[in-house]
JSON list of C-alpha atoms and ligand atoms in Angstrom, two decimals:
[
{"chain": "A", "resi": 298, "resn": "UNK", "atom": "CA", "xyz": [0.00, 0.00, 0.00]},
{"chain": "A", "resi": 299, "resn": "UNK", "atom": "CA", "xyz": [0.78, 3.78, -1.07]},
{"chain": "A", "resi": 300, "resn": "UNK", "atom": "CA", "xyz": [1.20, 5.97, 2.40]},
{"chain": "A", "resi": 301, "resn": "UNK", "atom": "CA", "xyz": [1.72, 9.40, 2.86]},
{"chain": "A", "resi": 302, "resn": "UNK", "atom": "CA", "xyz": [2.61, 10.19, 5.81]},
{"chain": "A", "resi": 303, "resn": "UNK", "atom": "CA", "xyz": [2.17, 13.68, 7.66]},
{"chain": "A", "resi": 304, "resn": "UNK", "atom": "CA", "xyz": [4.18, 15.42, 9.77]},
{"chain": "A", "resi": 305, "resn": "UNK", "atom": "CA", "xyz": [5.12, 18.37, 12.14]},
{"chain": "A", "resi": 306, "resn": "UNK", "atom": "CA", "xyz": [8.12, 17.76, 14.46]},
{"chain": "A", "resi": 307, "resn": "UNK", "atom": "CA", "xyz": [10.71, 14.95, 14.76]},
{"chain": "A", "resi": 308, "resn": "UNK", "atom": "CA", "xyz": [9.41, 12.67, 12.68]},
{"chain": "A", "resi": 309, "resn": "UNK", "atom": "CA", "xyz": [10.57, 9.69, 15.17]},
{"chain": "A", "resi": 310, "resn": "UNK", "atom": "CA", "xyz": [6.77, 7.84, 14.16]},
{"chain": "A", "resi": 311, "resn": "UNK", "atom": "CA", "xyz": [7.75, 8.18, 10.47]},
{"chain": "A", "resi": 312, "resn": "UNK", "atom": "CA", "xyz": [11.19, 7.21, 11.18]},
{"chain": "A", "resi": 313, "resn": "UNK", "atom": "CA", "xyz": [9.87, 3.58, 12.15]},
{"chain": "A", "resi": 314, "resn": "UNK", "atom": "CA", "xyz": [7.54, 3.57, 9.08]},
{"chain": "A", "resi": 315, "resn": "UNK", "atom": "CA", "xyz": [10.59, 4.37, 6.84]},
{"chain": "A", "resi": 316, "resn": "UNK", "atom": "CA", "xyz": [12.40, 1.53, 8.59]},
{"chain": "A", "resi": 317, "resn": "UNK", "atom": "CA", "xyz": [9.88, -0.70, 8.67]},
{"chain": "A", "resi": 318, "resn": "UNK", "atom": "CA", "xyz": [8.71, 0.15, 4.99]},
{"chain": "A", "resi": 319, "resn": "UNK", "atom": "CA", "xyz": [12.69, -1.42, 3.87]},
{"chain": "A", "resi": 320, "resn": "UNK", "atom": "CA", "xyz": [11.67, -4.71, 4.37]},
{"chain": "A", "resi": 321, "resn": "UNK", "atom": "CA", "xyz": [9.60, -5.44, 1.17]},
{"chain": "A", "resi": 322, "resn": "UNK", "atom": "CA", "xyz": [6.96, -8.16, 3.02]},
{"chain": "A", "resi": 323, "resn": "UNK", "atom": "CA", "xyz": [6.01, -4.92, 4.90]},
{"chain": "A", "resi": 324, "resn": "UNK", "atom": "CA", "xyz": [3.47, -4.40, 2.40]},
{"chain": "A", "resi": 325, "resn": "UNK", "atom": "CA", "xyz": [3.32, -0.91, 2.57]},
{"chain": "A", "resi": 326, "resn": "UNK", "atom": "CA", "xyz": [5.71, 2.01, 1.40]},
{"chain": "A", "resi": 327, "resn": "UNK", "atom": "CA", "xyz": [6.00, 5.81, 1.97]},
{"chain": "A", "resi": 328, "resn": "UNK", "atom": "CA", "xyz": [5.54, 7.47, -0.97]},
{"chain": "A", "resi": 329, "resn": "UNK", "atom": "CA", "xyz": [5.42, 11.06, 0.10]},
{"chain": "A", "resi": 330, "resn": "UNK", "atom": "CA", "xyz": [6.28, 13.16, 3.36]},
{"chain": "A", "resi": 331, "resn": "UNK", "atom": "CA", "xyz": [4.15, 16.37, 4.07]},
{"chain": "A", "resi": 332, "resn": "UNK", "atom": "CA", "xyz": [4.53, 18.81, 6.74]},
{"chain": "A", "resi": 333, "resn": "UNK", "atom": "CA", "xyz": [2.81, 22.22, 7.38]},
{"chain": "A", "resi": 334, "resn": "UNK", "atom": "CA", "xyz": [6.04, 23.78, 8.63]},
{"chain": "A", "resi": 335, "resn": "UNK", "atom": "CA", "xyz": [9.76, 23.87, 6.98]},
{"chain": "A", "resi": 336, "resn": "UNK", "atom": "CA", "xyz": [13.07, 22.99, 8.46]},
{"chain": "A", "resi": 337, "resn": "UNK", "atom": "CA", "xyz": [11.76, 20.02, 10.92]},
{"chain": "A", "resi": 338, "resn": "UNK", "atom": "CA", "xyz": [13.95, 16.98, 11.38]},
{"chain": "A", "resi": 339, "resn": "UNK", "atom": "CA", "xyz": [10.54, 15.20, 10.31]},
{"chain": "A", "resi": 340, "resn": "UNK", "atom": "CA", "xyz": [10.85, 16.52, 6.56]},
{"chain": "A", "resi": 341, "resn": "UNK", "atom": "CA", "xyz": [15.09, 15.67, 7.06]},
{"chain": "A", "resi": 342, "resn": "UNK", "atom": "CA", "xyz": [14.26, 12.23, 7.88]},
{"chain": "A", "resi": 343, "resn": "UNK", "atom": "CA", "xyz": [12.46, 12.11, 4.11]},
{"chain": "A", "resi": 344, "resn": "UNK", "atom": "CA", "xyz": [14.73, 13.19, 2.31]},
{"chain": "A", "resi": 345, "resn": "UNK", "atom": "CA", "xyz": [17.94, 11.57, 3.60]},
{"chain": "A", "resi": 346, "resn": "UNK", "atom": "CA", "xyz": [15.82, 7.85, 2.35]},
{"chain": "A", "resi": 347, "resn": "UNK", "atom": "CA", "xyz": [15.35, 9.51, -0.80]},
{"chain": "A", "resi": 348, "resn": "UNK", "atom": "CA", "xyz": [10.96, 10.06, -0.37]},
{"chain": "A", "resi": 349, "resn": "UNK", "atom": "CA", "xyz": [9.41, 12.95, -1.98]},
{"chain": "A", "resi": 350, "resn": "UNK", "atom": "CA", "xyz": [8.44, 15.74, 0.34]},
{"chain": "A", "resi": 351, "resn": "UNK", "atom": "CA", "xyz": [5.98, 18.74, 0.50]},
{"chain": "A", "resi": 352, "resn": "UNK", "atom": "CA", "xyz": [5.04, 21.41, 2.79]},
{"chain": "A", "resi": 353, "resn": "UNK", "atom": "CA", "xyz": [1.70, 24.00, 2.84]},
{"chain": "A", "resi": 354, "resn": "UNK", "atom": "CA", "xyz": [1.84, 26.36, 5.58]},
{"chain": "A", "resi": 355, "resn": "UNK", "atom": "CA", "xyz": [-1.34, 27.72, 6.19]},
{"chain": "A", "resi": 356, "resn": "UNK", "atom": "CA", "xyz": [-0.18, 31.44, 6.61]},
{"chain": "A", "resi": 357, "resn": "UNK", "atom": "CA", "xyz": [0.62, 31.01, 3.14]},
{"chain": "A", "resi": 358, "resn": "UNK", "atom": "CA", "xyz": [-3.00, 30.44, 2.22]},
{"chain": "A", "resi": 359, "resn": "UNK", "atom": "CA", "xyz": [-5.76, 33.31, 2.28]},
{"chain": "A", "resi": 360, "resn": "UNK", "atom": "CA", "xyz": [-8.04, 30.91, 4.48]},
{"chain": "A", "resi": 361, "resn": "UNK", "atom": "CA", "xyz": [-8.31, 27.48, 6.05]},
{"chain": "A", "resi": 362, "resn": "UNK", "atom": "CA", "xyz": [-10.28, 25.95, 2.85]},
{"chain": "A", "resi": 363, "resn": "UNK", "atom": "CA", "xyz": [-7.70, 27.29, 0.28]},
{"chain": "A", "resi": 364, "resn": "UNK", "atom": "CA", "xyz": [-4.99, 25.59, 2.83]},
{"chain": "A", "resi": 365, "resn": "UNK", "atom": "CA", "xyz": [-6.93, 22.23, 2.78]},
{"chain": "A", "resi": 366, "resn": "UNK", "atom": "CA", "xyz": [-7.83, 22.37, -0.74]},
{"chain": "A", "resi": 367, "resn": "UNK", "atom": "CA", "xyz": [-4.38, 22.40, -1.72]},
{"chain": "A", "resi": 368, "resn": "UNK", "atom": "CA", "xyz": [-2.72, 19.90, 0.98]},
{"chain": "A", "resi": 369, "resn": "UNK", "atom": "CA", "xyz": [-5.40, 17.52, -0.10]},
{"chain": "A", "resi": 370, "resn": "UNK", "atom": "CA", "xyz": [-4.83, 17.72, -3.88]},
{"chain": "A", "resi": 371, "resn": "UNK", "atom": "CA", "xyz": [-1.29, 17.54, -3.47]},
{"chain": "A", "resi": 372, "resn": "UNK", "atom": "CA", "xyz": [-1.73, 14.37, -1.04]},
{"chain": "A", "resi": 373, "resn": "UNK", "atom": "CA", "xyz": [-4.06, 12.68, -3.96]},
{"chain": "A", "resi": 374, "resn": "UNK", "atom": "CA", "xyz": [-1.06, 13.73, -6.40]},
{"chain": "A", "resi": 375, "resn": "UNK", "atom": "CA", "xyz": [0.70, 11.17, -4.67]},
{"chain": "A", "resi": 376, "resn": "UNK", "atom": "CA", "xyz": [-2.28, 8.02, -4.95]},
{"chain": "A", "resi": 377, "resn": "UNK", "atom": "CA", "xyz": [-2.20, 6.94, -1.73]},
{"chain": "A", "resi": 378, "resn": "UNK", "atom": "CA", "xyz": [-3.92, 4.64, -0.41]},
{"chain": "A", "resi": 379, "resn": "UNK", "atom": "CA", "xyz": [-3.59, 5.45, 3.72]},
{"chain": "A", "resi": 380, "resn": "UNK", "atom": "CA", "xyz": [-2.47, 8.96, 5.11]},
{"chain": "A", "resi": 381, "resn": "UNK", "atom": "CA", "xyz": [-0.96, 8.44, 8.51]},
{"chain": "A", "resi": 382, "resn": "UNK", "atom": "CA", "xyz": [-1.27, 11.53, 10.43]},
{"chain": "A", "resi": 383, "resn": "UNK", "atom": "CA", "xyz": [1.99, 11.07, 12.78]},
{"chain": "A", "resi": 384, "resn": "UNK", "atom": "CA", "xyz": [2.25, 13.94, 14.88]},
{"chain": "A", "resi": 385, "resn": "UNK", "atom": "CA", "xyz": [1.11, 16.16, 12.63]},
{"chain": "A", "resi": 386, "resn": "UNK", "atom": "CA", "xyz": [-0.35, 19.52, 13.97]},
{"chain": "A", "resi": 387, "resn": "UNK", "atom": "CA", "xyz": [-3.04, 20.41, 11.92]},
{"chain": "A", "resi": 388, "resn": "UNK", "atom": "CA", "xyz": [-6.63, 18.62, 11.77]},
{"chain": "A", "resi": 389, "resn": "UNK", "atom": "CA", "xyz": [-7.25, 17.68, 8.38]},
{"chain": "A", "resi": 390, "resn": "UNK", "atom": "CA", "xyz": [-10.74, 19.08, 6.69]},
{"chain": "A", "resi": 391, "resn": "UNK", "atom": "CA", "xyz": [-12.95, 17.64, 4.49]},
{"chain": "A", "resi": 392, "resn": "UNK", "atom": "CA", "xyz": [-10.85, 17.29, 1.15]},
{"chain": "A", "resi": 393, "resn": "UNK", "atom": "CA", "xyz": [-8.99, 15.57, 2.44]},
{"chain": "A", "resi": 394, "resn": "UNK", "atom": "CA", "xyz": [-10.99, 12.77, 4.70]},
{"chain": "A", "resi": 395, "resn": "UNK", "atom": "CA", "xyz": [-13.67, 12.60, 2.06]},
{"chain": "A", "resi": 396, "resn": "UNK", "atom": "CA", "xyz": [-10.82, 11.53, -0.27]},
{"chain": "A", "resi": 397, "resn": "UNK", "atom": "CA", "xyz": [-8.35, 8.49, 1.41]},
{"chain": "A", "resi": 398, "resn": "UNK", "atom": "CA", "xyz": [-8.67, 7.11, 4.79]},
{"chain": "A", "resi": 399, "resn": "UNK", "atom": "CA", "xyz": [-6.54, 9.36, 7.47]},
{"chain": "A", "resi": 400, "resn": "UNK", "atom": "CA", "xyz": [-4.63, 6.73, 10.80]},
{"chain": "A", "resi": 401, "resn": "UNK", "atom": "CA", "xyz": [-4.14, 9.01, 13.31]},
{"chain": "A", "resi": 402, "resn": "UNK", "atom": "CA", "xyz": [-1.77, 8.72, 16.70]},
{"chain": "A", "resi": 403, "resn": "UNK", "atom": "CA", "xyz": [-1.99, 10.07, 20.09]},
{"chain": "A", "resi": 404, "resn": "UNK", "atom": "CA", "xyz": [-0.24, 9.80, 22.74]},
{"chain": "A", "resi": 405, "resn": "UNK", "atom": "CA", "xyz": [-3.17, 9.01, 25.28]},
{"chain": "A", "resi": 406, "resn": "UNK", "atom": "CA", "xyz": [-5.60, 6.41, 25.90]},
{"chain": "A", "resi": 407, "resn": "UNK", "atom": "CA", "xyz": [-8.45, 8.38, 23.71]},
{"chain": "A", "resi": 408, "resn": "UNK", "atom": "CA", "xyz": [-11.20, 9.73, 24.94]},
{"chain": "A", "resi": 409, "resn": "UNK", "atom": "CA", "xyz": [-8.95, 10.95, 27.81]},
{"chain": "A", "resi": 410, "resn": "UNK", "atom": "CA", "xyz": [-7.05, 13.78, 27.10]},
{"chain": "A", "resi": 411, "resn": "UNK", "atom": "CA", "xyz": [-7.66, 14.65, 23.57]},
{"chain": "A", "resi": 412, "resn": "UNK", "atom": "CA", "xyz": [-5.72, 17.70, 21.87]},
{"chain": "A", "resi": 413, "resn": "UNK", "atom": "CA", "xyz": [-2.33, 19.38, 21.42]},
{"chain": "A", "resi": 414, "resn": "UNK", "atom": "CA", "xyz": [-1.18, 18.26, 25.12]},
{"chain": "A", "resi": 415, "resn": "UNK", "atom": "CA", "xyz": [-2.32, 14.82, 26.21]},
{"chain": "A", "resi": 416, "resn": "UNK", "atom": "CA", "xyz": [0.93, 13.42, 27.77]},
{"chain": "A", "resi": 417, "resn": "UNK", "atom": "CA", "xyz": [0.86, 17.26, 30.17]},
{"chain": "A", "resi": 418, "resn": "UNK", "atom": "CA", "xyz": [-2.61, 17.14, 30.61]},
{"chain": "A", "resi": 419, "resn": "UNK", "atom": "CA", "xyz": [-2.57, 13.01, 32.10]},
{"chain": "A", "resi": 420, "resn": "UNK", "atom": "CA", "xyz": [0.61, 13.84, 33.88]},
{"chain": "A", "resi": 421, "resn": "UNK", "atom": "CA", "xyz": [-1.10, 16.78, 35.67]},
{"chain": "A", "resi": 422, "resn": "UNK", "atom": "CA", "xyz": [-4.40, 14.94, 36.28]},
{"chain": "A", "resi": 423, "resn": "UNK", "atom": "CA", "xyz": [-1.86, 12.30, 38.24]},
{"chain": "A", "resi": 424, "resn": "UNK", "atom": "CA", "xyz": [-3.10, 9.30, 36.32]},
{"chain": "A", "resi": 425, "resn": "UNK", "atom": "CA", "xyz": [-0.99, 6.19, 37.42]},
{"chain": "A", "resi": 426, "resn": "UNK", "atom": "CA", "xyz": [-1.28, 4.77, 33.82]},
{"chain": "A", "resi": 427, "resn": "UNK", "atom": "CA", "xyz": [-1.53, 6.70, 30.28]},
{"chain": "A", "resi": 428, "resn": "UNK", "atom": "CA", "xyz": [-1.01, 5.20, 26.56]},
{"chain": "A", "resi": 429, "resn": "UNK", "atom": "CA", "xyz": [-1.02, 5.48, 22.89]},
{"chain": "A", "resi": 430, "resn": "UNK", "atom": "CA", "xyz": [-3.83, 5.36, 20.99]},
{"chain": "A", "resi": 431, "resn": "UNK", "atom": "CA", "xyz": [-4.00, 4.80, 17.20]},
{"chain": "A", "resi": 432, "resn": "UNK", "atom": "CA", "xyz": [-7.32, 5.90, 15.26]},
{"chain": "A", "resi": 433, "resn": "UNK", "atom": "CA", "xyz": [-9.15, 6.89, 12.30]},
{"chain": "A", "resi": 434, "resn": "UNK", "atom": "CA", "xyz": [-9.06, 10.78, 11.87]},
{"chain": "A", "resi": 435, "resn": "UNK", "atom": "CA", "xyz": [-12.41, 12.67, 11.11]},
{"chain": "A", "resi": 436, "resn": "UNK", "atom": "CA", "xyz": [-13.17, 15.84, 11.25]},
{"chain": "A", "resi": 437, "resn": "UNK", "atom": "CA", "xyz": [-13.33, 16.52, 14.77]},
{"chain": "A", "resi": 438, "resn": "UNK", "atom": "CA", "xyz": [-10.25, 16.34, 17.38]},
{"chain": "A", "resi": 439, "resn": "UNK", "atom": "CA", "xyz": [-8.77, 12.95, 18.39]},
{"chain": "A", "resi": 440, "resn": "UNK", "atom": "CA", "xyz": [-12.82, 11.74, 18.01]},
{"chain": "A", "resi": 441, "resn": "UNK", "atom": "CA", "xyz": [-12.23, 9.05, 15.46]},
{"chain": "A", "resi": 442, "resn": "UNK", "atom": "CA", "xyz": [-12.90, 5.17, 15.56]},
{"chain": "A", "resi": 443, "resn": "UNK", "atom": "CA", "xyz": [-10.35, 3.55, 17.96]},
{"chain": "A", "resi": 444, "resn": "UNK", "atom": "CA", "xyz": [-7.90, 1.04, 15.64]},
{"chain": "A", "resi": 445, "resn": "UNK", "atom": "CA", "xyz": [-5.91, 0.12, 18.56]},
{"chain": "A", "resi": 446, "resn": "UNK", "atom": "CA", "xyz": [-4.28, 1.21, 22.02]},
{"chain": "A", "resi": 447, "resn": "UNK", "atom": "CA", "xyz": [-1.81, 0.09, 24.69]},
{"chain": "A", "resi": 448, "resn": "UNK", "atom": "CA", "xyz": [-1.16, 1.30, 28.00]},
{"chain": "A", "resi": 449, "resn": "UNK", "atom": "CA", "xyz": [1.73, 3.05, 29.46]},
{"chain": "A", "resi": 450, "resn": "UNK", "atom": "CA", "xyz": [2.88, 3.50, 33.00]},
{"chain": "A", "resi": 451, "resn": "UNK", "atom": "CA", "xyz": [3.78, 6.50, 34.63]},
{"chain": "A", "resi": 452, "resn": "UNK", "atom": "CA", "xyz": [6.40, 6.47, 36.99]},
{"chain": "A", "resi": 453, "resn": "UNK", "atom": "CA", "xyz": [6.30, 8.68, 40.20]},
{"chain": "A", "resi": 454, "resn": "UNK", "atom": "CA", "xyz": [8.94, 11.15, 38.97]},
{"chain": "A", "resi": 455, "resn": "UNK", "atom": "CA", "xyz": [8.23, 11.49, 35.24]},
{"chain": "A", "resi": 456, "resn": "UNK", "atom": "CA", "xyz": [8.46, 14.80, 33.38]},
{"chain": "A", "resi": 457, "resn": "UNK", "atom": "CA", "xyz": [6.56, 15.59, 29.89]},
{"chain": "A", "resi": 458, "resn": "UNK", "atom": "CA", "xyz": [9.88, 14.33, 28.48]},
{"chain": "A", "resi": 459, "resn": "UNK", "atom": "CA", "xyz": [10.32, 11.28, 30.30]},
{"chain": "A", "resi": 460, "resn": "UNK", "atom": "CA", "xyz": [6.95, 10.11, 30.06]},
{"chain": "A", "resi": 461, "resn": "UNK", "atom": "CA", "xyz": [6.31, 11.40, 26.20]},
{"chain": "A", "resi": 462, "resn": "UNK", "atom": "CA", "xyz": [9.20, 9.39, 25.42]},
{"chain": "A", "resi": 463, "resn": "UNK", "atom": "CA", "xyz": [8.30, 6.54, 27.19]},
{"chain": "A", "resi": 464, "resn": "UNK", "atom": "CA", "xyz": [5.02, 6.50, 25.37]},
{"chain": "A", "resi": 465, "resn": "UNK", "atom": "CA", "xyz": [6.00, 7.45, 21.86]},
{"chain": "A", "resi": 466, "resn": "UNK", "atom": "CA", "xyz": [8.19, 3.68, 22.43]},
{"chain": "A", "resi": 467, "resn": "UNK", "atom": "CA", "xyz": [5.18, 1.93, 22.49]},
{"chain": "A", "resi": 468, "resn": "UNK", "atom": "CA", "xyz": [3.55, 4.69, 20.09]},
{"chain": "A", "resi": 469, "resn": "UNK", "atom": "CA", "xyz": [6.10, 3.61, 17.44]},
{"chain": "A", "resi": 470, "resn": "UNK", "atom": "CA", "xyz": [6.35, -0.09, 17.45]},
{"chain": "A", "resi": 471, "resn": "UNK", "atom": "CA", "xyz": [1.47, -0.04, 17.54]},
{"chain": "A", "resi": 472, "resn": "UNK", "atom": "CA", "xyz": [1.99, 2.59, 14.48]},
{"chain": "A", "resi": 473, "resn": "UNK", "atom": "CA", "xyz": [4.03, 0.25, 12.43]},
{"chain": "A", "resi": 474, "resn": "UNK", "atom": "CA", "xyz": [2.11, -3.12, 13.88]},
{"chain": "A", "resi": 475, "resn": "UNK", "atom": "CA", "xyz": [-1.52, -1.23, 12.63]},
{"chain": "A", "resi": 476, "resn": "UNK", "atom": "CA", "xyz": [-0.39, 0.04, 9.18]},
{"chain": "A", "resi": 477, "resn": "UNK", "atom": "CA", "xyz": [1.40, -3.06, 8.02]},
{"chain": "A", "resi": 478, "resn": "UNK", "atom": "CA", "xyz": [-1.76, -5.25, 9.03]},
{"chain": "A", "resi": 479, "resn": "UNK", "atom": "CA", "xyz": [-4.30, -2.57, 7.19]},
{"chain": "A", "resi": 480, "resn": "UNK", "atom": "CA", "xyz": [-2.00, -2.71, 4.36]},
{"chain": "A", "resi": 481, "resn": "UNK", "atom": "CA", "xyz": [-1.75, -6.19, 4.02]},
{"chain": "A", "resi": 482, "resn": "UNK", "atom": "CA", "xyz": [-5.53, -7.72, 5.43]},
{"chain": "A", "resi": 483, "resn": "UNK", "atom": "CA", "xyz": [-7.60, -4.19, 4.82]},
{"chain": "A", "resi": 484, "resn": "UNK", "atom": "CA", "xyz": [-10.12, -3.02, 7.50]},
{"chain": "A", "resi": 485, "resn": "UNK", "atom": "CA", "xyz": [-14.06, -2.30, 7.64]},
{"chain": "A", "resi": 486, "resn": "UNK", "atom": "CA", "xyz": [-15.27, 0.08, 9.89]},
{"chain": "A", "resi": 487, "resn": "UNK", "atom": "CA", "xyz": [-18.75, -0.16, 11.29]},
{"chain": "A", "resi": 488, "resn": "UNK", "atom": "CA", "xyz": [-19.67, 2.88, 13.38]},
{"chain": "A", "resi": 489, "resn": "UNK", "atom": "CA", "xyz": [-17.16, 3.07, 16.24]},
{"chain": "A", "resi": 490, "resn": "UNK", "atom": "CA", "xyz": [-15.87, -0.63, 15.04]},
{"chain": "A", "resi": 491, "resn": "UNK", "atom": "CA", "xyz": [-12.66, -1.05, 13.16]},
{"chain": "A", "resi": 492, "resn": "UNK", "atom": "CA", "xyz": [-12.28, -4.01, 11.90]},
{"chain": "A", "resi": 493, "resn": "UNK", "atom": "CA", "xyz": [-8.99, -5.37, 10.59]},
{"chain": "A", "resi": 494, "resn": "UNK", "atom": "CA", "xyz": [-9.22, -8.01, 7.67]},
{"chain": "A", "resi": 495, "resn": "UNK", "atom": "CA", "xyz": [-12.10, -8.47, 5.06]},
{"chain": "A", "resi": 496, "resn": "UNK", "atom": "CA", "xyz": [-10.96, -5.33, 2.84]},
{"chain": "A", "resi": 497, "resn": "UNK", "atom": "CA", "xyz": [-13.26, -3.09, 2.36]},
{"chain": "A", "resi": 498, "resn": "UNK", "atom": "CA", "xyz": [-14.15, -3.23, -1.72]},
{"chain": "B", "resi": 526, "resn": "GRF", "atom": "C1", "xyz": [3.73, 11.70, 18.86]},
{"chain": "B", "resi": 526, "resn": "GRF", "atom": "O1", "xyz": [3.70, 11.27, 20.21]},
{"chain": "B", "resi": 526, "resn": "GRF", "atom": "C2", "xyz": [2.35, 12.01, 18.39]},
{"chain": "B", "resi": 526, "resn": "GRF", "atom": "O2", "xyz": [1.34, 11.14, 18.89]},
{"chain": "B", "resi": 526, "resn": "GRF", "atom": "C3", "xyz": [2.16, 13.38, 18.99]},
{"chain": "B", "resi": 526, "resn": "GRF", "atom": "O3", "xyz": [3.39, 14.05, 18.79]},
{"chain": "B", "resi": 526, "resn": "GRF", "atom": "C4", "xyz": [4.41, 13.06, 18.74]},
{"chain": "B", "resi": 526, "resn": "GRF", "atom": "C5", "xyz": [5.11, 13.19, 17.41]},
{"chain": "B", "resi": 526, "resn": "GRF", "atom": "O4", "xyz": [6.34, 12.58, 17.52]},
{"chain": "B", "resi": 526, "resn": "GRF", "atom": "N1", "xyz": [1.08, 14.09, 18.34]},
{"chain": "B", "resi": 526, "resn": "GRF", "atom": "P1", "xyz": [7.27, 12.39, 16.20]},
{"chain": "B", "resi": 526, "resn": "GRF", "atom": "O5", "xyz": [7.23, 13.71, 15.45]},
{"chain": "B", "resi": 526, "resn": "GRF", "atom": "O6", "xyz": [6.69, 11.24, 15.41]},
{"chain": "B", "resi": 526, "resn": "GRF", "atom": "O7", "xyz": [8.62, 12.07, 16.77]}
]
């Protein structure tokens, strides 16, 4: 399968797809690299294995529809057949999700702590155990169908850093699990349900 995978920071979740993608059984390659920012190790990661990359920041665009209009024709440029948003900043509108199935990763065990902060806002809640959770994006935030999650503990002296880290670990290795098996068995969704197998048409 054709992937094109979005990003906004380090790029450490694509890193593992590129990695992963080398081994030809995979059964799914990264085609493209988008990002809505420039100069992020995310984009450097791209081009050092040699994948296309592209970048639409939206204070380049008049307004939010001209910005998704173009990030989503330049995304179906590239024919793919999964987007994985992977720590990309930006919720994705319409032309996008109407046009090729969006994974999505958080770093919390979805519904708690949704949004830009989730490993702060569990840490300062004082939760005893967080996780990763890996979904289908629509168009609201981090309120997609569940594909998968796994817990994470936190440890009594964690920072942000310790425990983001300690989570994006696990993040990584469900990211690259989920996408190869969608690539390779296909999924249904029904409702809230994501099923993996039994591709859907
Ligand atoms: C990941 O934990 C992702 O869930 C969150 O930001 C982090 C991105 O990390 N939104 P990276 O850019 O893949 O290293």
């Amino acid at each position: 399968g054709r992937l094109v995978v979005l990003v906004s920071g380090s790029g450490t979740n694509l890193q593992a797809l590129l990695d992963a993608s080398a081994d030809p059984s995979y059964g799914a390659q990264v085609v493209a690299v988008g990002a809505d920012r420039e100069g992020i190790e995310g984009l450097a990661r791209a081009s050092r294995s040699g994948v296309p990359t592209f970048v639409h920041k939206l204070g380049d665009y008049p307004s939010r529809q001209e910005w998704d209009a173009a990030i989503a024709e330049e995304i179906a440029s590239y024919k793919p057949d999964l987007v994985v948003s992977a720590g990309f900043m930006k919720i994705l509108g319409a032309p996008t999700l109407d046009a090729v199935p969006v994974l999505n990763t958080h770093p919390a065990l979805l519904p708690s702590f949704p949004g830009a902060h989730g490993v702060r806002d569990a840490l300062a809640h004082g939760v005893k155990v967080t996780g990763c959770t890996v979904m289908l994006a629509d168009a609201g935030v981090d309120t997609g169908p569940i594909v998968a999650q796994e817990a994470v503990p936190v440890l009594p002296d964690d920072d942000e850093a310790e425990l983001h880290e300690r989570i994006k670990t696990v993040e990584r290795r469900l990211l690259v699990d989920i996408v190869g098996r969608l690539a390779r068995e296909g999924w249904t969704v029904s409702g809230r349900i994501v099923r993996i197998g039994n591709p859907s048409g």
